[in-house]
mmCIF file of C-alpha atoms in Angstrom:
data_model
loop_
_atom_site.group_PDB
_atom_site.id
_atom_site.type_symbol
_atom_site.label_atom_id
_atom_site.label_comp_id
_atom_site.label_asym_id
_atom_site.label_seq_id
_atom_site.Cartn_x
_atom_site.Cartn_y
_atom_site.Cartn_z
ATOM 1 C CA MET O 1 -80.821 -66.733 -5.699
ATOM 2 C CA GLN O 2 -80.604 -69.900 -3.597
ATOM 3 C CA VAL O 3 -81.402 -69.519 0.081
ATOM 4 C CA PHE O 4 -79.607 -71.535 2.939
ATOM 5 C CA SER O 5 -81.274 -72.690 6.212
ATOM 6 C CA PRO O 6 -79.521 -71.199 9.008
ATOM 7 C CA ARG O 7 -77.725 -74.669 9.617
ATOM 8 C CA ALA O 8 -76.497 -75.046 6.090
ATOM 9 C CA GLN O 9 -75.288 -71.347 6.219
ATOM 10 C CA VAL O 10 -73.048 -72.275 9.369
ATOM 11 C CA ALA O 11 -72.099 -75.561 7.836
ATOM 12 C CA ALA O 12 -70.870 -73.611 4.667
ATOM 13 C CA ALA O 13 -68.938 -71.095 6.631
ATOM 14 C CA LEU O 14 -67.212 -73.558 8.582
ATOM 15 C CA VAL O 15 -66.104 -75.244 5.423
ATOM 16 C CA LEU O 16 -65.095 -72.038 3.436
ATOM 17 C CA GLY O 17 -63.458 -70.492 6.503
ATOM 18 C CA CYS O 18 -61.832 -73.525 8.227
ATOM 19 C CA VAL O 19 -58.644 -73.013 10.175
ATOM 20 C CA ALA O 20 -56.499 -75.924 11.325
ATOM 21 C CA SER O 21 -56.902 -76.414 15.098
ATOM 22 C CA ALA O 22 -56.025 -79.146 17.602
ATOM 23 C CA ASN O 23 -59.410 -78.475 19.442
ATOM 24 C CA PRO O 24 -62.103 -77.534 16.913
ATOM 25 C CA LEU O 25 -64.854 -75.354 17.869
ATOM 26 C CA PHE O 26 -67.571 -78.059 17.473
ATOM 27 C CA ALA O 27 -66.583 -81.516 17.181
ATOM 28 C CA GLN O 28 -69.995 -83.082 16.946
ATOM 29 C CA ASP O 29 -70.961 -83.197 13.233
ATOM 30 C CA TRP O 30 -74.760 -82.719 12.645
ATOM 31 C CA SER O 31 -74.352 -83.535 9.068
ATOM 32 C CA LEU O 32 -73.623 -87.263 9.822
ATOM 33 C CA PRO O 33 -76.710 -89.632 9.837
ATOM 34 C CA SER O 34 -78.038 -90.146 13.551
ATOM 35 C CA THR O 35 -77.115 -93.453 15.153
ATOM 36 C CA PHE O 36 -80.573 -94.433 16.508
ATOM 37 C CA GLY O 37 -82.683 -92.952 14.257
ATOM 38 C CA GLU O 38 -85.067 -89.914 13.750
ATOM 39 C CA ILE O 39 -88.515 -89.033 14.060
ATOM 40 C CA SER O 40 -90.962 -86.150 12.977
ATOM 41 C CA ILE O 41 -93.506 -84.775 15.294
ATOM 42 C CA THR O 42 -96.011 -82.001 15.806
ATOM 43 C CA GLY O 43 -96.838 -80.140 18.964
ATOM 44 C CA GLY O 44 -99.317 -82.054 20.959
ATOM 45 C CA PHE O 45 -98.029 -85.225 20.076
ATOM 46 C CA GLN O 46 -98.877 -88.605 21.582
ATOM 47 C CA PRO O 47 -97.690 -90.984 23.043
ATOM 48 C CA ASP O 48 -96.410 -88.313 25.591
ATOM 49 C CA PRO O 49 -93.753 -88.817 26.383
ATOM 50 C CA ASN O 50 -92.360 -90.311 23.291
ATOM 51 C CA TRP O 51 -88.997 -92.308 23.864
ATOM 52 C CA LEU O 52 -86.377 -94.718 22.679
ATOM 53 C CA HIS O 53 -83.467 -96.840 24.075
ATOM 54 C CA VAL O 54 -80.006 -95.510 23.238
ATOM 55 C CA LEU O 55 -76.417 -96.237 24.153
ATOM 56 C CA ALA O 56 -74.794 -93.220 25.762
ATOM 57 C CA GLY O 57 -71.118 -91.737 25.530
ATOM 58 C CA GLY O 58 -68.481 -91.788 22.919
ATOM 59 C CA GLU O 59 -64.815 -91.127 22.446
ATOM 60 C CA ILE O 60 -64.645 -87.528 22.150
ATOM 61 C CA ARG O 61 -64.478 -85.176 25.199
ATOM 62 C CA ARG O 62 -65.712 -81.905 25.096
ATOM 63 C CA GLU O 63 -67.184 -78.956 26.964
ATOM 64 C CA PHE O 64 -70.070 -76.948 25.809
ATOM 65 C CA PRO O 65 -71.759 -73.727 27.074
ATOM 66 C CA ASP O 66 -75.447 -73.710 27.136
ATOM 67 C CA ALA O 67 -76.754 -70.743 24.838
ATOM 68 C CA VAL O 68 -79.222 -69.796 27.223
ATOM 69 C CA THR O 69 -78.013 -70.050 30.540
ATOM 70 C CA GLY O 70 -74.111 -70.097 29.945
ATOM 71 C CA ASN O 71 -73.734 -73.207 32.006
ATOM 72 C CA ARG O 72 -70.870 -75.262 30.912
ATOM 73 C CA CYS O 73 -71.298 -79.125 30.432
ATOM 74 C CA THR O 74 -68.408 -81.657 29.856
ATOM 75 C CA GLY O 75 -68.961 -84.960 28.524
ATOM 76 C CA HIS O 76 -67.962 -87.678 26.220
ATOM 77 C CA PHE O 77 -69.783 -87.912 22.935
ATOM 78 C CA ALA O 78 -69.844 -89.571 19.799
ATOM 79 C CA ASP O 79 -69.404 -87.663 16.587
ATOM 80 C CA ALA O 80 -72.500 -88.340 14.954
ATOM 81 C CA PRO O 81 -75.744 -87.364 16.582
ATOM 82 C CA ASP O 82 -77.456 -90.416 18.673
ATOM 83 C CA PHE O 83 -80.869 -89.121 17.462
ATOM 84 C CA ARG O 84 -82.616 -86.444 15.029
ATOM 85 C CA LEU O 85 -85.756 -84.763 15.827
ATOM 86 C CA PHE O 86 -87.992 -83.080 13.256
ATOM 87 C CA TYR O 87 -90.201 -80.902 15.076
ATOM 88 C CA ASP O 88 -93.534 -78.656 14.042
ATOM 89 C CA PRO O 89 -94.456 -76.427 16.910
ATOM 90 C CA SER O 90 -97.768 -75.319 15.060
ATOM 91 C CA GLU O 91 -99.978 -76.867 17.819
ATOM 92 C CA GLY O 92 -98.271 -74.847 20.482
ATOM 93 C CA GLY O 93 -96.410 -75.791 23.756
ATOM 94 C CA PRO O 94 -93.136 -76.425 25.043
ATOM 95 C CA LEU O 95 -90.682 -79.112 24.025
ATOM 96 C CA SER O 96 -88.764 -81.122 26.602
ATOM 97 C CA ILE O 97 -86.059 -83.512 25.876
ATOM 98 C CA TYR O 98 -84.587 -85.540 28.647
ATOM 99 C CA VAL O 99 -82.512 -88.765 29.649
ATOM 100 C CA GLU O 100 -82.746 -91.345 32.114
ATOM 101 C CA SER O 101 -80.019 -93.836 33.038
ATOM 102 C CA ARG O 102 -78.177 -95.565 35.892
ATOM 103 C CA ASP O 103 -75.142 -93.804 34.790
ATOM 104 C CA ASP O 104 -74.224 -90.034 34.857
ATOM 105 C CA THR O 105 -75.248 -88.838 31.618
ATOM 106 C CA VAL O 106 -74.912 -85.442 29.827
ATOM 107 C CA LEU O 107 -77.563 -84.188 27.020
ATOM 108 C CA LEU O 108 -76.367 -82.016 24.186
ATOM 109 C CA VAL O 109 -78.821 -80.506 21.682
ATOM 110 C CA ASN O 110 -78.246 -78.418 18.587
ATOM 111 C CA THR O 111 -81.267 -76.557 17.569
ATOM 112 C CA PRO O 112 -82.672 -75.439 14.196
ATOM 113 C CA ASP O 113 -80.851 -72.090 14.736
ATOM 114 C CA THR O 114 -77.434 -73.913 15.109
ATOM 115 C CA GLN O 115 -77.255 -72.943 18.896
ATOM 116 C CA TRP O 116 -75.819 -75.330 21.177
ATOM 117 C CA HIS O 117 -77.774 -76.231 24.516
ATOM 118 C CA CYS O 118 -76.667 -78.620 27.172
ATOM 119 C CA ASN O 119 -77.531 -79.994 30.649
ATOM 120 C CA ASP O 120 -75.628 -82.188 32.963
ATOM 121 C CA ASP O 121 -77.674 -82.839 36.139
ATOM 122 C CA SER O 122 -81.300 -82.048 36.050
ATOM 123 C CA SER O 123 -83.021 -84.629 38.216
ATOM 124 C CA GLY O 124 -80.602 -86.282 40.186
ATOM 125 C CA LEU O 125 -77.742 -87.439 37.438
ATOM 126 C CA ASN O 126 -80.227 -87.337 34.746
ATOM 127 C CA PRO O 127 -79.658 -84.326 32.396
ATOM 128 C CA GLY O 128 -82.904 -82.434 30.643
ATOM 129 C CA LEU O 129 -83.782 -79.302 28.526
ATOM 130 C CA SER O 130 -87.124 -77.489 28.023
ATOM 131 C CA PHE O 131 -87.741 -75.066 25.017
ATOM 132 C CA GLU O 132 -90.695 -72.984 26.135
ATOM 133 C CA ASP O 133 -91.139 -71.599 22.412
ATOM 134 C CA PRO O 134 -89.413 -74.407 20.469
ATOM 135 C CA LEU O 135 -88.298 -73.439 16.715
ATOM 136 C CA ALA O 136 -89.408 -75.613 13.918
ATOM 137 C CA GLY O 137 -87.041 -77.526 12.170
ATOM 138 C CA GLN O 138 -84.098 -80.145 13.063
ATOM 139 C CA TYR O 139 -83.004 -80.973 16.535
ATOM 140 C CA ASP O 140 -79.539 -83.000 16.635
ATOM 141 C CA ILE O 141 -79.341 -84.935 20.117
ATOM 142 C CA TRP O 142 -76.324 -86.360 21.847
ATOM 143 C CA VAL O 143 -76.360 -88.399 24.783
ATOM 144 C CA GLY O 144 -72.978 -88.257 26.552
ATOM 145 C CA THR O 145 -71.591 -89.769 29.547
ATOM 146 C CA TYR O 146 -69.599 -87.785 32.134
ATOM 147 C CA GLN O 147 -67.028 -90.421 32.713
ATOM 148 C CA PRO O 148 -64.952 -91.893 29.910
ATOM 149 C CA SER O 149 -66.756 -94.492 28.067
ATOM 150 C CA ASN O 150 -63.777 -96.818 27.537
ATOM 151 C CA GLY O 151 -65.671 -98.905 25.027
ATOM 152 C CA ASP O 152 -68.630 -99.420 27.450
ATOM 153 C CA TYR O 153 -71.645 -97.693 26.591
ATOM 154 C CA PRO O 154 -74.360 -97.650 29.105
ATOM 155 C CA SER O 155 -78.198 -97.862 28.387
ATOM 156 C CA ALA O 156 -80.395 -94.916 28.380
ATOM 157 C CA ILE O 157 -83.751 -93.505 27.580
ATOM 158 C CA LEU O 158 -84.114 -90.585 25.421
ATOM 159 C CA SER O 159 -87.633 -89.051 25.886
ATOM 160 C CA MET O 160 -89.322 -85.988 24.157
ATOM 161 C CA SER O 161 -92.461 -84.636 25.834
ATOM 162 C CA GLY O 162 -94.778 -81.600 25.429
ATOM 163 C CA GLU O 163 -94.512 -81.262 29.386
ATOM 164 C CA ALA O 164 -91.736 -80.051 31.878
ATOM 165 C CA PRO O 165 -88.947 -82.727 31.844
ATOM 166 C CA PHE O 166 -89.554 -85.735 34.003
ATOM 167 C CA ALA O 167 -93.279 -84.901 34.657
ATOM 168 C CA ALA O 168 -94.260 -88.221 33.514
ATOM 169 C CA THR O 169 -91.261 -89.705 35.351
ATOM 170 C CA PHE O 170 -91.979 -88.346 38.682
ATOM 171 C CA ALA O 171 -95.528 -89.337 38.205
ATOM 172 C CA ARG O 172 -94.516 -92.855 37.572
ATOM 173 C CA ALA O 173 -91.843 -92.817 40.455
ATOM 174 C CA PHE O 174 -94.476 -91.678 43.052
ATOM 175 C CA PHE O 175 -97.023 -94.175 41.912
ATOM 176 C CA GLY O 176 -99.125 -91.314 40.788
ATOM 177 C CA GLU O 177 -98.779 -89.100 43.899
ATOM 178 C CA ASP O 178 -95.940 -88.041 46.200
ATOM 179 C CA ASP O 179 -96.967 -89.499 49.690
ATOM 180 C CA ARG O 180 -93.519 -88.277 51.438
ATOM 181 C CA ILE O 181 -93.708 -86.080 54.288
ATOM 182 C CA VAL O 182 -90.893 -84.254 56.197
ATOM 183 C CA VAL O 183 -90.221 -86.012 59.145
ATOM 184 C CA ASP O 184 -88.554 -84.859 62.606
ATOM 185 C CA PRO O 185 -85.206 -86.256 62.509
ATOM 186 C CA SER O 186 -84.645 -85.545 66.246
ATOM 187 C CA GLN O 187 -87.181 -88.291 67.410
ATOM 188 C CA ALA O 188 -87.303 -91.736 67.137
ATOM 189 C CA PRO O 189 -87.287 -93.745 64.982
ATOM 190 C CA TRP O 190 -85.995 -91.042 62.293
ATOM 191 C CA ASN O 191 -83.025 -90.015 64.760
ATOM 192 C CA MET O 192 -81.597 -93.658 63.961
ATOM 193 C CA ILE O 193 -81.396 -92.866 60.255
ATOM 194 C CA GLY O 194 -78.813 -90.462 59.049
ATOM 195 C CA PHE O 195 -76.877 -88.962 56.229
ATOM 196 C CA VAL O 196 -73.750 -90.886 54.959
ATOM 197 C CA ASP O 197 -71.284 -88.330 53.894
ATOM 198 C CA LEU O 198 -68.745 -89.988 51.292
ATOM 199 C CA SER O 199 -65.678 -88.496 49.807
ATOM 200 C CA SER O 200 -67.443 -87.798 46.474
ATOM 201 C CA ALA O 201 -71.100 -88.575 47.147
ATOM 202 C CA SER O 202 -73.652 -88.823 49.729
ATOM 203 C CA CYS O 203 -76.241 -91.800 50.778
ATOM 204 C CA THR O 204 -78.680 -92.664 53.414
ATOM 205 C CA GLY O 205 -78.076 -94.884 55.985
ATOM 206 C CA VAL O 206 -79.398 -96.737 59.560
ATOM 207 C CA LEU O 207 -77.817 -97.555 62.733
ATOM 208 C CA ILE O 208 -78.216 -101.249 63.298
ATOM 209 C CA GLY O 209 -75.628 -101.297 66.479
ATOM 210 C CA PRO O 210 -73.902 -98.950 68.515
ATOM 211 C CA ALA O 211 -71.195 -98.316 65.885
ATOM 212 C CA THR O 212 -72.417 -99.927 63.040
ATOM 213 C CA VAL O 213 -74.441 -98.511 60.000
ATOM 214 C CA LEU O 214 -76.301 -100.327 57.081
ATOM 215 C CA THR O 215 -76.202 -98.624 53.619
ATOM 216 C CA ALA O 216 -76.304 -99.543 49.999
ATOM 217 C CA GLY O 217 -73.325 -101.275 48.347
ATOM 218 C CA HIS O 218 -73.511 -99.100 45.228
ATOM 219 C CA CYS O 219 -72.636 -95.936 47.520
ATOM 220 C CA LEU O 220 -69.122 -97.121 47.930
ATOM 221 C CA ALA O 221 -68.444 -99.843 45.246
ATOM 222 C CA ASP O 222 -69.021 -100.240 41.587
ATOM 223 C CA GLU O 223 -67.789 -103.188 39.225
ATOM 224 C CA GLY O 224 -65.645 -104.671 41.784
ATOM 225 C CA GLN O 225 -63.927 -101.482 42.876
ATOM 226 C CA ILE O 226 -64.213 -99.035 45.809
ATOM 227 C CA THR O 227 -65.389 -95.766 43.952
ATOM 228 C CA THR O 228 -65.757 -93.499 47.016
ATOM 229 C CA LEU O 229 -64.696 -93.881 50.603
ATOM 230 C CA PRO O 230 -66.872 -93.121 53.428
ATOM 231 C CA VAL O 231 -66.107 -90.074 55.438
ATOM 232 C CA GLU O 232 -68.918 -89.320 58.119
ATOM 233 C CA PHE O 233 -72.277 -90.527 59.394
ATOM 234 C CA ILE O 234 -74.523 -87.935 60.674
ATOM 235 C CA ALA O 235 -77.543 -89.308 62.556
ATOM 236 C CA GLY O 236 -80.644 -87.093 62.417
ATOM 237 C CA PHE O 237 -79.391 -84.624 59.967
ATOM 238 C CA ASP O 238 -81.187 -81.540 59.426
ATOM 239 C CA ARG O 239 -79.967 -78.708 57.382
ATOM 240 C CA GLY O 240 -76.940 -78.472 59.280
ATOM 241 C CA ASP O 241 -77.997 -79.409 62.778
ATOM 242 C CA PHE O 242 -77.962 -83.172 63.763
ATOM 243 C CA VAL O 243 -78.563 -85.617 66.654
ATOM 244 C CA ALA O 244 -75.165 -87.134 66.855
ATOM 245 C CA ARG O 245 -72.206 -87.778 64.373
ATOM 246 C CA SER O 246 -69.514 -89.887 63.849
ATOM 247 C CA PRO O 247 -66.424 -90.391 61.553
ATOM 248 C CA ILE O 248 -66.431 -93.660 59.785
ATOM 249 C CA SER O 249 -63.436 -95.689 60.396
ATOM 250 C CA GLY O 250 -64.160 -98.830 58.292
ATOM 251 C CA TYR O 251 -66.528 -100.776 56.001
ATOM 252 C CA HIS O 252 -67.615 -104.221 54.942
ATOM 253 C CA VAL O 253 -68.714 -104.662 51.386
ATOM 254 C CA PRO O 254 -70.046 -108.261 50.464
ATOM 255 C CA ALA O 255 -67.757 -110.468 48.247
ATOM 256 C CA ASN O 256 -70.696 -110.956 45.905
ATOM 257 C CA TRP O 257 -71.385 -107.526 45.125
ATOM 258 C CA MET O 258 -67.569 -106.983 44.753
ATOM 259 C CA ALA O 259 -67.680 -109.959 42.205
ATOM 260 C CA GLY O 260 -70.483 -108.340 40.089
ATOM 261 C CA GLU O 261 -73.520 -110.562 41.577
ATOM 262 C CA GLN O 262 -75.258 -107.090 42.067
ATOM 263 C CA GLU O 263 -78.833 -108.609 42.442
ATOM 264 C CA GLY O 264 -79.589 -109.305 46.218
ATOM 265 C CA TYR O 265 -76.071 -107.957 47.378
ATOM 266 C CA ASP O 266 -76.558 -103.948 47.089
ATOM 267 C CA PHE O 267 -75.719 -103.314 50.606
ATOM 268 C CA ALA O 268 -72.821 -102.503 52.972
ATOM 269 C CA PHE O 269 -71.806 -102.056 56.453
ATOM 270 C CA LEU O 270 -69.754 -99.044 57.897
ATOM 271 C CA TYR O 271 -68.021 -98.835 61.253
ATOM 272 C CA LEU O 272 -68.190 -95.897 63.351
ATOM 273 C CA THR O 273 -65.347 -94.436 65.330
ATOM 274 C CA ASN O 274 -67.903 -93.388 67.952
ATOM 275 C CA PRO O 275 -70.655 -95.769 69.439
ATOM 276 C CA ILE O 276 -73.243 -92.982 68.903
ATOM 277 C CA GLY O 277 -76.055 -95.683 68.882
ATOM 278 C CA ASP O 278 -75.640 -95.784 72.368
ATOM 279 C CA GLN O 279 -77.256 -92.279 72.480
ATOM 280 C CA VAL O 280 -79.756 -92.442 69.890
ATOM 281 C CA GLY O 281 -80.697 -96.442 69.503
ATOM 282 C CA TRP O 282 -80.415 -98.243 66.612
ATOM 283 C CA MET O 283 -82.843 -100.963 64.729
ATOM 284 C CA ASP O 284 -82.568 -104.699 64.470
ATOM 285 C CA VAL O 285 -82.348 -106.608 61.100
ATOM 286 C CA THR O 286 -84.689 -109.233 60.882
ATOM 287 C CA VAL O 287 -86.564 -111.271 57.872
ATOM 288 C CA LEU O 288 -90.245 -111.303 57.798
ATOM 289 C CA SER O 289 -91.881 -114.507 58.794
ATOM 290 C CA GLU O 290 -94.426 -116.431 56.405
ATOM 291 C CA ALA O 291 -97.175 -115.216 58.235
ATOM 292 C CA GLU O 292 -95.959 -111.631 58.251
ATOM 293 C CA ILE O 293 -95.366 -111.756 54.569
ATOM 294 C CA ALA O 294 -98.811 -113.267 54.042
ATOM 295 C CA GLU O 295 -100.238 -110.431 55.899
ATOM 296 C CA ALA O 296 -98.258 -107.673 54.094
ATOM 297 C CA LEU O 297 -99.649 -109.093 50.726
ATOM 298 C CA ALA O 298 -103.118 -109.077 52.248
ATOM 299 C CA GLY O 299 -102.326 -105.458 53.264
ATOM 300 C CA ASP O 300 -103.067 -106.490 57.121
ATOM 301 C CA GLY O 301 -99.398 -106.449 58.139
ATOM 302 C CA PRO O 302 -97.885 -103.552 60.031
ATOM 303 C CA ASP O 303 -97.091 -100.337 58.405
ATOM 304 C CA ILE O 304 -93.799 -100.326 56.309
ATOM 305 C CA MET O 305 -91.935 -97.128 56.927
ATOM 306 C CA GLN O 306 -89.114 -95.499 55.242
ATOM 307 C CA ALA O 307 -86.981 -92.248 55.121
ATOM 308 C CA GLY O 308 -83.850 -90.804 53.685
ATOM 309 C CA TYR O 309 -82.630 -87.744 52.172
ATOM 310 C CA SER O 310 -84.102 -87.403 48.534
ATOM 311 C CA TYR O 311 -82.148 -85.018 46.233
ATOM 312 C CA ASP O 312 -85.088 -82.825 45.862
ATOM 313 C CA GLN O 313 -85.472 -82.100 49.322
ATOM 314 C CA GLN O 314 -81.754 -80.902 50.313
ATOM 315 C CA GLY O 315 -80.831 -81.190 53.864
ATOM 316 C CA LEU O 316 -84.410 -82.481 54.863
ATOM 317 C CA MET O 317 -85.306 -86.241 55.821
ATOM 318 C CA THR O 318 -88.218 -87.069 54.041
ATOM 319 C CA GLY O 319 -90.148 -90.389 54.997
ATOM 320 C CA ASN O 320 -93.108 -92.498 54.148
ATOM 321 C CA LEU O 321 -95.313 -93.681 56.876
ATOM 322 C CA ASP O 322 -97.263 -96.657 55.142
ATOM 323 C CA CYS O 323 -95.680 -98.137 51.951
ATOM 324 C CA PRO O 324 -97.379 -100.571 49.885
ATOM 325 C CA PHE O 325 -95.855 -103.940 49.802
ATOM 326 C CA VAL O 326 -95.583 -105.632 46.368
ATOM 327 C CA GLU O 327 -93.635 -108.662 47.139
ATOM 328 C CA ILE O 328 -90.614 -110.433 48.088
ATOM 329 C CA GLY O 329 -88.915 -111.115 44.526
ATOM 330 C CA SER O 330 -86.321 -113.504 43.152
ATOM 331 C CA GLN O 331 -82.768 -112.707 43.852
ATOM 332 C CA ASN O 332 -83.394 -111.144 47.493
ATOM 333 C CA ARG O 333 -85.265 -108.077 46.108
ATOM 334 C CA LEU O 334 -88.210 -106.488 48.094
ATOM 335 C CA ILE O 335 -90.369 -104.844 45.322
ATOM 336 C CA HIS O 336 -92.328 -101.910 47.366
ATOM 337 C CA GLN O 337 -94.048 -98.756 46.553
ATOM 338 C CA CYS O 338 -92.498 -96.366 48.794
ATOM 339 C CA ASP O 339 -91.876 -92.815 47.317
ATOM 340 C CA THR O 340 -88.065 -92.654 46.906
ATOM 341 C CA LEU O 341 -85.504 -90.727 44.778
ATOM 342 C CA GLN O 342 -82.067 -90.399 44.149
ATOM 343 C CA GLY O 343 -80.404 -89.983 47.984
ATOM 344 C CA ASP O 344 -82.514 -92.270 49.068
ATOM 345 C CA SER O 345 -80.043 -95.096 48.091
ATOM 346 C CA GLY O 346 -79.384 -97.004 51.544
ATOM 347 C CA SER O 347 -82.458 -95.761 53.436
ATOM 348 C CA PRO O 348 -84.308 -98.481 55.383
ATOM 349 C CA LEU O 349 -87.714 -99.914 54.917
ATOM 350 C CA PHE O 350 -88.535 -100.967 58.314
ATOM 351 C CA ILE O 351 -91.530 -101.951 60.489
ATOM 352 C CA GLU O 352 -92.621 -101.761 64.200
ATOM 353 C CA THR O 353 -93.445 -104.557 66.340
ATOM 354 C CA ASP O 354 -93.474 -105.187 70.166
ATOM 355 C CA GLY O 355 -91.788 -101.863 70.753
ATOM 356 C CA ARG O 356 -88.702 -102.491 68.548
ATOM 357 C CA TYR O 357 -88.134 -101.094 64.940
ATOM 358 C CA ARG O 358 -87.076 -103.894 62.657
ATOM 359 C CA VAL O 359 -85.143 -103.376 59.111
ATOM 360 C CA ILE O 360 -86.328 -105.502 56.446
ATOM 361 C CA GLY O 361 -84.994 -103.865 53.558
ATOM 362 C CA ILE O 362 -82.590 -101.384 52.097
ATOM 363 C CA GLU O 363 -83.197 -99.118 49.348
ATOM 364 C CA SER O 364 -81.322 -100.129 45.945
ATOM 365 C CA HIS O 365 -82.646 -98.702 42.950
ATOM 366 C CA THR O 366 -85.489 -98.137 40.536
ATOM 367 C CA ASN O 367 -86.049 -100.049 37.316
ATOM 368 C CA ALA O 368 -87.572 -97.696 34.842
ATOM 369 C CA MET O 369 -90.692 -99.185 33.246
ATOM 370 C CA PRO O 370 -91.764 -96.722 30.673
ATOM 371 C CA ARG O 371 -94.363 -98.998 29.082
ATOM 372 C CA GLU O 372 -95.816 -99.476 32.523
ATOM 373 C CA GLU O 373 -97.935 -97.234 34.522
ATOM 374 C CA PHE O 374 -95.342 -97.018 37.144
ATOM 375 C CA ASP O 375 -91.742 -97.850 37.902
ATOM 376 C CA GLN O 376 -90.488 -100.661 40.064
ATOM 377 C CA ASN O 377 -88.766 -99.633 43.248
ATOM 378 C CA VAL O 378 -86.521 -102.247 44.683
ATOM 379 C CA ALA O 379 -84.804 -102.748 47.980
ATOM 380 C CA MET O 380 -82.577 -105.418 49.017
ATOM 381 C CA TYR O 381 -84.471 -107.956 51.217
ATOM 382 C CA SER O 382 -83.086 -108.546 54.772
ATOM 383 C CA GLU O 383 -82.296 -112.104 54.394
ATOM 384 C CA TYR O 384 -79.212 -111.942 52.664
ATOM 385 C CA ILE O 385 -78.165 -109.072 54.882
ATOM 386 C CA VAL O 386 -78.836 -111.464 57.909
ATOM 387 C CA ASN O 387 -76.768 -114.014 56.191
ATOM 388 C CA GLU O 388 -73.969 -111.815 55.552
ATOM 389 C CA MET O 389 -73.758 -110.672 59.116
ATOM 390 C CA TRP O 390 -73.490 -114.109 60.234
ATOM 391 C CA ALA O 391 -70.767 -114.900 57.848
ATOM 392 C CA MET O 392 -68.776 -111.639 58.585
ATOM 393 C CA ALA O 393 -66.819 -113.471 61.053
ATOM 394 C CA GLY O 394 -65.254 -115.255 58.194
ATOM 395 C CA GLN O 395 -63.637 -113.918 55.092
ATOM 396 C CA GLY O 396 -66.530 -113.011 53.012
ATOM 397 C CA GLY O 397 -66.664 -109.335 51.695
ATOM 398 C CA SER O 398 -64.400 -106.323 51.171
ATOM 399 C CA THR O 399 -63.275 -105.022 54.106
ATOM 400 C CA GLY O 400 -61.094 -101.875 54.950
ATOM 401 C CA THR O 401 -60.367 -99.067 57.101
ATOM 402 C CA VAL O 402 -60.811 -95.492 55.862
ATOM 403 C CA GLY O 403 -57.661 -93.494 54.767
ATOM 404 C CA SER O 404 -56.167 -91.542 51.905
ATOM 405 C CA GLY O 405 -54.009 -94.772 50.820
ATOM 406 C CA ALA O 406 -54.985 -98.098 49.740
ATOM 407 C CA MET O 407 -57.672 -100.114 51.496
ATOM 408 C CA VAL O 408 -55.926 -102.325 54.073
ATOM 409 C CA PRO O 409 -57.484 -105.053 56.399
ATOM 410 C CA ALA O 410 -59.927 -103.662 59.147
ATOM 411 C CA THR O 411 -59.399 -104.587 62.690
ATOM 412 C CA LYS O 412 -63.338 -104.241 63.499
#
């Protein structure tokens, strides 16, 4: 008598008992060769995490319920698995599979017992799954995207680990140890920083004038399009409490960012209806002198501070009191070691001199560096920001008022 594996039995049943359907139960086909290869590993494997680059997304939009939680995940997937894992758990321990990308990805895994498991957002927009008692056998893995691919398949890092999902990622992101503290947003300088409420997202921003807020450009715009409109700025937000708040009446995004010159120009200005900066104060935007840069490189300069609304501390402002300075890099990048996560985009890196707080950078993104000990945190250095402020009297940038219709020129 021939014995079939559970996967083969299910596959045979689907073939023998198939019924025509406009929306098949399972569109993803585990019998196809995996696009980005396969690997066989045993529990306790090294290196941990074991990772590879894949291209996410596909042309098939499907919704899957997770076999354990029942949570439903919607994404755009390829038909064939992106990767195939043959796993031997004989050494014991959990198995984690997770994805890191600058795009919103969705993870789909079919396990040796033919069950479907999915996750959308586990660490920010990055998905992850953990199997405490992993089965032996074949794991077929799809890395999808939440948005339609439209022929554009974003890069992603697919990792497999014997630790909790993103454990190594957090160690890299925090440069070995999380130095963030919860700050008091009712007190200066933290009350000048606030929560930027967007129509479909959120970021951090900082007052740089009575009615002007500085934040990250990608919070509003991507690939030359305004993707979400700013709604309100809430200074000193703290779990529903706040110091001051104002609707946002307009915005300015640099023309270079809108034209796709992303490096160096990931910043934007928001215009407030009410001048709440007169109430709580604001920070200056200045460049560092050559002497200050030399002092920072030597570790003798003033403390570099940062604060924002990290996604893992919902409603709380967390900050760094003394971030290590790395360098002023090419294309207006300030490379630093402030402990930041998603949600900190648009948060200020600032110093205090002569009783004033000076913004020297705006948090932009993290470059994943899986072959290095730590990732690379990148802020937009203040030089281009200052230049843009001088040029705003001209025609540079995408400027608009906030409304329900199309963008119109601002009168600010």
